[in-house]
């Protein structure tokens, strides 16, 4: 018999409706029913209860840069203005990212990727599209360990050395 689990919550998001005091019945990797909590007890299943929680489908993060969050967290937000045009994104995080993706930081990048994937899962993300210019091996190894569904999407920046910034509505290099 296929493994069966019920996940009961105060609310269940069953698009387009928010159901109160319902449970999701799962067999293997498929949802087979969404029923009121009282009816869920009749199913022969392992039970997960989130009494005041919200049960919702796995979220998809279709644009993320796994591995960059821990070393870059807070840098752009803490800077009032950086260089011409105030572009913290390109003028500060760009060089840090170039350094991060060097061979000498491969082990750290793997740890950063694992951290970011755990943070995504903690927020309900089950599918990740990771956009990156490097570090594929570290990301793929971390993604396989995480159990998340993942897609790798290479980025094609205009150039790693000549990054631009916005000034008066135009990109300046």
PDB file of C-alpha atoms in Angstrom, residues 22-165:
ATOM      1  CA  UNK A  22      -9.655  21.095   6.919  1.00  0.00           C
ATOM      2  CA  UNK A  23      -7.030  18.458   6.143  1.00  0.00           C
ATOM      3  CA  UNK A  24      -5.111  17.446   3.041  1.00  0.00           C
ATOM      4  CA  UNK A  25      -4.848  13.708   2.398  1.00  0.00           C
ATOM      5  CA  UNK A  26      -1.683  12.649   0.565  1.00  0.00           C
ATOM      6  CA  UNK A  27      -0.917   9.216  -0.919  1.00  0.00           C
ATOM      7  CA  UNK A  28       2.670   8.831  -2.004  1.00  0.00           C
ATOM      8  CA  UNK A  29       3.393  12.101  -3.768  1.00  0.00           C
ATOM      9  CA  UNK A  30      -0.208  12.965  -4.747  1.00  0.00           C
ATOM     10  CA  UNK A  31      -2.979  14.884  -2.995  1.00  0.00           C
ATOM     11  CA  UNK A  32      -6.039  12.624  -3.080  1.00  0.00           C
ATOM     12  CA  UNK A  33      -8.508  14.611  -0.969  1.00  0.00           C
ATOM     13  CA  UNK A  34      -9.152  17.812   0.940  1.00  0.00           C
ATOM     14  CA  UNK A  35     -11.701  17.101   3.682  1.00  0.00           C
ATOM     15  CA  UNK A  36     -12.997  18.614   6.918  1.00  0.00           C
ATOM     16  CA  UNK A  37     -10.787  17.706   9.907  1.00  0.00           C
ATOM     17  CA  UNK A  38     -13.514  15.456  11.384  1.00  0.00           C
ATOM     18  CA  UNK A  39     -13.508  13.324   8.229  1.00  0.00           C
ATOM     19  CA  UNK A  40      -9.712  13.100   8.105  1.00  0.00           C
ATOM     20  CA  UNK A  41      -9.726  10.815  11.163  1.00  0.00           C
ATOM     21  CA  UNK A  42     -11.465   8.129   9.066  1.00  0.00           C
ATOM     22  CA  UNK A  43      -8.456   7.850   6.749  1.00  0.00           C
ATOM     23  CA  UNK A  44      -5.836   5.265   7.721  1.00  0.00           C
ATOM     24  CA  UNK A  45      -2.906   7.648   7.613  1.00  0.00           C
ATOM     25  CA  UNK A  46      -0.019   9.192   9.498  1.00  0.00           C
ATOM     26  CA  UNK A  47      -1.170  12.543  10.813  1.00  0.00           C
ATOM     27  CA  UNK A  48       0.529  15.918  10.889  1.00  0.00           C
ATOM     28  CA  UNK A  49      -1.321  18.646  12.766  1.00  0.00           C
ATOM     29  CA  UNK A  50      -0.671  22.368  12.609  1.00  0.00           C
ATOM     30  CA  UNK A  51      -3.480  23.521  14.875  1.00  0.00           C
ATOM     31  CA  UNK A  52      -3.155  27.244  14.151  1.00  0.00           C
ATOM     32  CA  UNK A  53      -1.300  26.864  10.874  1.00  0.00           C
ATOM     33  CA  UNK A  54      -1.975  27.352   7.206  1.00  0.00           C
ATOM     34  CA  UNK A  55      -1.573  24.357   4.884  1.00  0.00           C
ATOM     35  CA  UNK A  56      -0.766  25.480   1.368  1.00  0.00           C
ATOM     36  CA  UNK A  57       0.767  24.054  -1.803  1.00  0.00           C
ATOM     37  CA  UNK A  58       4.500  24.255  -2.241  1.00  0.00           C
ATOM     38  CA  UNK A  59       5.588  27.671  -3.443  1.00  0.00           C
ATOM     39  CA  UNK A  60       7.756  28.232  -6.526  1.00  0.00           C
ATOM     40  CA  UNK A  61      10.622  30.711  -6.375  1.00  0.00           C
ATOM     41  CA  UNK A  62      11.221  31.405 -10.058  1.00  0.00           C
ATOM     42  CA  UNK A  63      14.036  33.937  -9.561  1.00  0.00           C
ATOM     43  CA  UNK A  64      16.646  33.432  -6.901  1.00  0.00           C
ATOM     44  CA  UNK A  65      20.417  33.517  -6.593  1.00  0.00           C
ATOM     45  CA  UNK A  66      21.119  30.656  -4.192  1.00  0.00           C
ATOM     46  CA  UNK A  67      24.446  31.019  -2.436  1.00  0.00           C
ATOM     47  CA  UNK A  68      24.659  34.793  -2.537  1.00  0.00           C
ATOM     48  CA  UNK A  69      22.394  35.574   0.393  1.00  0.00           C
ATOM     49  CA  UNK A  70      24.608  34.895   3.447  1.00  0.00           C
ATOM     50  CA  UNK A  71      27.696  36.838   2.271  1.00  0.00           C
ATOM     51  CA  UNK A  72      25.699  39.715   0.770  1.00  0.00           C
ATOM     52  CA  UNK A  73      22.836  39.974   3.259  1.00  0.00           C
ATOM     53  CA  UNK A  74      22.409  43.524   4.505  1.00  0.00           C
ATOM     54  CA  UNK A  75      25.148  45.124   2.416  1.00  0.00           C
ATOM     55  CA  UNK A  76      23.004  47.051  -0.106  1.00  0.00           C
ATOM     56  CA  UNK A  77      20.360  47.864   2.504  1.00  0.00           C
ATOM     57  CA  UNK A  78      22.944  49.423   4.832  1.00  0.00           C
ATOM     58  CA  UNK A  79      24.437  51.766   2.246  1.00  0.00           C
ATOM     59  CA  UNK A  80      22.838  55.134   1.634  1.00  0.00           C
ATOM     60  CA  UNK A  81      24.707  55.666  -1.631  1.00  0.00           C
ATOM     61  CA  UNK A  82      27.592  53.970  -3.366  1.00  0.00           C
ATOM     62  CA  UNK A  83      29.487  55.704  -6.141  1.00  0.00           C
ATOM     63  CA  UNK A  84      27.875  57.382  -9.098  1.00  0.00           C
ATOM     64  CA  UNK A  85      24.169  56.797  -9.300  1.00  0.00           C
ATOM     65  CA  UNK A  86      24.027  55.092  -5.906  1.00  0.00           C
ATOM     66  CA  UNK A  87      24.085  51.619  -7.412  1.00  0.00           C
ATOM     67  CA  UNK A  88      24.941  49.323  -4.512  1.00  0.00           C
ATOM     68  CA  UNK A  89      23.735  46.339  -6.521  1.00  0.00           C
ATOM     69  CA  UNK A  90      26.364  46.580  -9.230  1.00  0.00           C
ATOM     70  CA  UNK A  91      29.154  48.496  -7.543  1.00  0.00           C
ATOM     71  CA  UNK A  92      29.325  46.603  -4.239  1.00  0.00           C
ATOM     72  CA  UNK A  93      27.678  43.227  -4.615  1.00  0.00           C
ATOM     73  CA  UNK A  94      29.204  42.628  -8.077  1.00  0.00           C
ATOM     74  CA  UNK A  95      32.835  42.523  -6.931  1.00  0.00           C
ATOM     75  CA  UNK A  96      31.901  40.500  -3.824  1.00  0.00           C
ATOM     76  CA  UNK A  97      30.081  38.005  -6.055  1.00  0.00           C
ATOM     77  CA  UNK A  98      33.085  37.749  -8.396  1.00  0.00           C
ATOM     78  CA  UNK A  99      35.266  36.921  -5.392  1.00  0.00           C
ATOM     79  CA  UNK A 100      32.724  34.465  -3.962  1.00  0.00           C
ATOM     80  CA  UNK A 101      32.572  32.413  -7.174  1.00  0.00           C
ATOM     81  CA  UNK A 102      36.350  31.962  -7.286  1.00  0.00           C
ATOM     82  CA  UNK A 103      37.824  28.480  -6.779  1.00  0.00           C
ATOM     83  CA  UNK A 104      39.263  29.422  -3.376  1.00  0.00           C
ATOM     84  CA  UNK A 105      35.746  29.796  -1.953  1.00  0.00           C
ATOM     85  CA  UNK A 106      34.131  26.624  -3.360  1.00  0.00           C
ATOM     86  CA  UNK A 107      33.550  25.100   0.105  1.00  0.00           C
ATOM     87  CA  UNK A 108      32.022  28.323   1.418  1.00  0.00           C
ATOM     88  CA  UNK A 109      29.773  28.602  -1.637  1.00  0.00           C
ATOM     89  CA  UNK A 110      28.478  25.071  -0.973  1.00  0.00           C
ATOM     90  CA  UNK A 111      27.646  26.035   2.630  1.00  0.00           C
ATOM     91  CA  UNK A 112      25.989  29.281   1.483  1.00  0.00           C
ATOM     92  CA  UNK A 113      23.898  27.350  -1.081  1.00  0.00           C
ATOM     93  CA  UNK A 114      22.755  24.881   1.590  1.00  0.00           C
ATOM     94  CA  UNK A 115      21.834  27.800   3.893  1.00  0.00           C
ATOM     95  CA  UNK A 116      19.805  29.559   1.198  1.00  0.00           C
ATOM     96  CA  UNK A 117      17.965  26.352   0.243  1.00  0.00           C
ATOM     97  CA  UNK A 118      17.048  25.729   3.886  1.00  0.00           C
ATOM     98  CA  UNK A 119      15.729  29.292   4.155  1.00  0.00           C
ATOM     99  CA  UNK A 120      13.627  28.801   1.017  1.00  0.00           C
ATOM    100  CA  UNK A 121      12.183  25.508   2.330  1.00  0.00           C
ATOM    101  CA  UNK A 122      11.447  27.139   5.691  1.00  0.00           C
ATOM    102  CA  UNK A 123       9.288  29.689   3.864  1.00  0.00           C
ATOM    103  CA  UNK A 124       7.302  27.025   1.994  1.00  0.00           C
ATOM    104  CA  UNK A 125       9.237  26.959  -1.271  1.00  0.00           C
ATOM    105  CA  UNK A 126       9.360  23.495  -2.841  1.00  0.00           C
ATOM    106  CA  UNK A 127      10.572  24.436  -6.340  1.00  0.00           C
ATOM    107  CA  UNK A 128      13.570  26.675  -7.022  1.00  0.00           C
ATOM    108  CA  UNK A 129      14.839  28.265 -10.224  1.00  0.00           C
ATOM    109  CA  UNK A 130      18.391  29.312  -9.403  1.00  0.00           C
ATOM    110  CA  UNK A 131      19.932  31.958 -11.630  1.00  0.00           C
ATOM    111  CA  UNK A 132      23.688  32.124 -11.419  1.00  0.00           C
ATOM    112  CA  UNK A 133      26.849  32.803 -13.380  1.00  0.00           C
ATOM    113  CA  UNK A 134      28.920  30.119 -11.643  1.00  0.00           C
ATOM    114  CA  UNK A 135      29.002  27.649  -8.782  1.00  0.00           C
ATOM    115  CA  UNK A 136      26.753  25.078 -10.459  1.00  0.00           C
ATOM    116  CA  UNK A 137      28.468  22.053  -8.886  1.00  0.00           C
ATOM    117  CA  UNK A 138      28.151  23.395  -5.335  1.00  0.00           C
ATOM    118  CA  UNK A 139      24.530  24.378  -5.955  1.00  0.00           C
ATOM    119  CA  UNK A 140      23.527  21.056  -7.496  1.00  0.00           C
ATOM    120  CA  UNK A 141      25.110  19.072  -4.643  1.00  0.00           C
ATOM    121  CA  UNK A 142      23.310  21.219  -2.049  1.00  0.00           C
ATOM    122  CA  UNK A 143      20.016  21.039  -3.977  1.00  0.00           C
ATOM    123  CA  UNK A 144      20.163  17.238  -4.173  1.00  0.00           C
ATOM    124  CA  UNK A 145      20.668  17.049  -0.399  1.00  0.00           C
ATOM    125  CA  UNK A 146      17.809  19.498   0.232  1.00  0.00           C
ATOM    126  CA  UNK A 147      15.102  17.441  -1.477  1.00  0.00           C
ATOM    127  CA  UNK A 148      13.730  20.547  -3.230  1.00  0.00           C
ATOM    128  CA  UNK A 149      12.763  20.420  -6.896  1.00  0.00           C
ATOM    129  CA  UNK A 150      15.281  22.598  -8.658  1.00  0.00           C
ATOM    130  CA  UNK A 151      16.162  24.063 -12.015  1.00  0.00           C
ATOM    131  CA  UNK A 152      19.477  25.686 -12.857  1.00  0.00           C
ATOM    132  CA  UNK A 153      19.254  28.753 -15.051  1.00  0.00           C
ATOM    133  CA  UNK A 154      22.499  30.309 -16.219  1.00  0.00           C
ATOM    134  CA  UNK A 155      22.614  34.092 -16.335  1.00  0.00           C
ATOM    135  CA  UNK A 156      24.207  35.905 -19.208  1.00  0.00           C
ATOM    136  CA  UNK A 157      25.477  39.217 -17.813  1.00  0.00           C
ATOM    137  CA  UNK A 158      26.655  41.897 -20.218  1.00  0.00           C
ATOM    138  CA  UNK A 159      30.139  41.508 -18.790  1.00  0.00           C
ATOM    139  CA  UNK A 160      31.679  40.621 -15.460  1.00  0.00           C
ATOM    140  CA  UNK A 161      34.182  43.459 -15.462  1.00  0.00           C
ATOM    141  CA  UNK A 162      32.158  46.369 -16.868  1.00  0.00           C
ATOM    142  CA  UNK A 163      29.015  46.497 -14.754  1.00  0.00           C
ATOM    143  CA  UNK A 164      26.652  49.360 -15.252  1.00  0.00           C
ATOM    144  CA  UNK A 165      24.455  51.453 -13.028  1.00  0.00           C
TER     145      UNK A 165
END
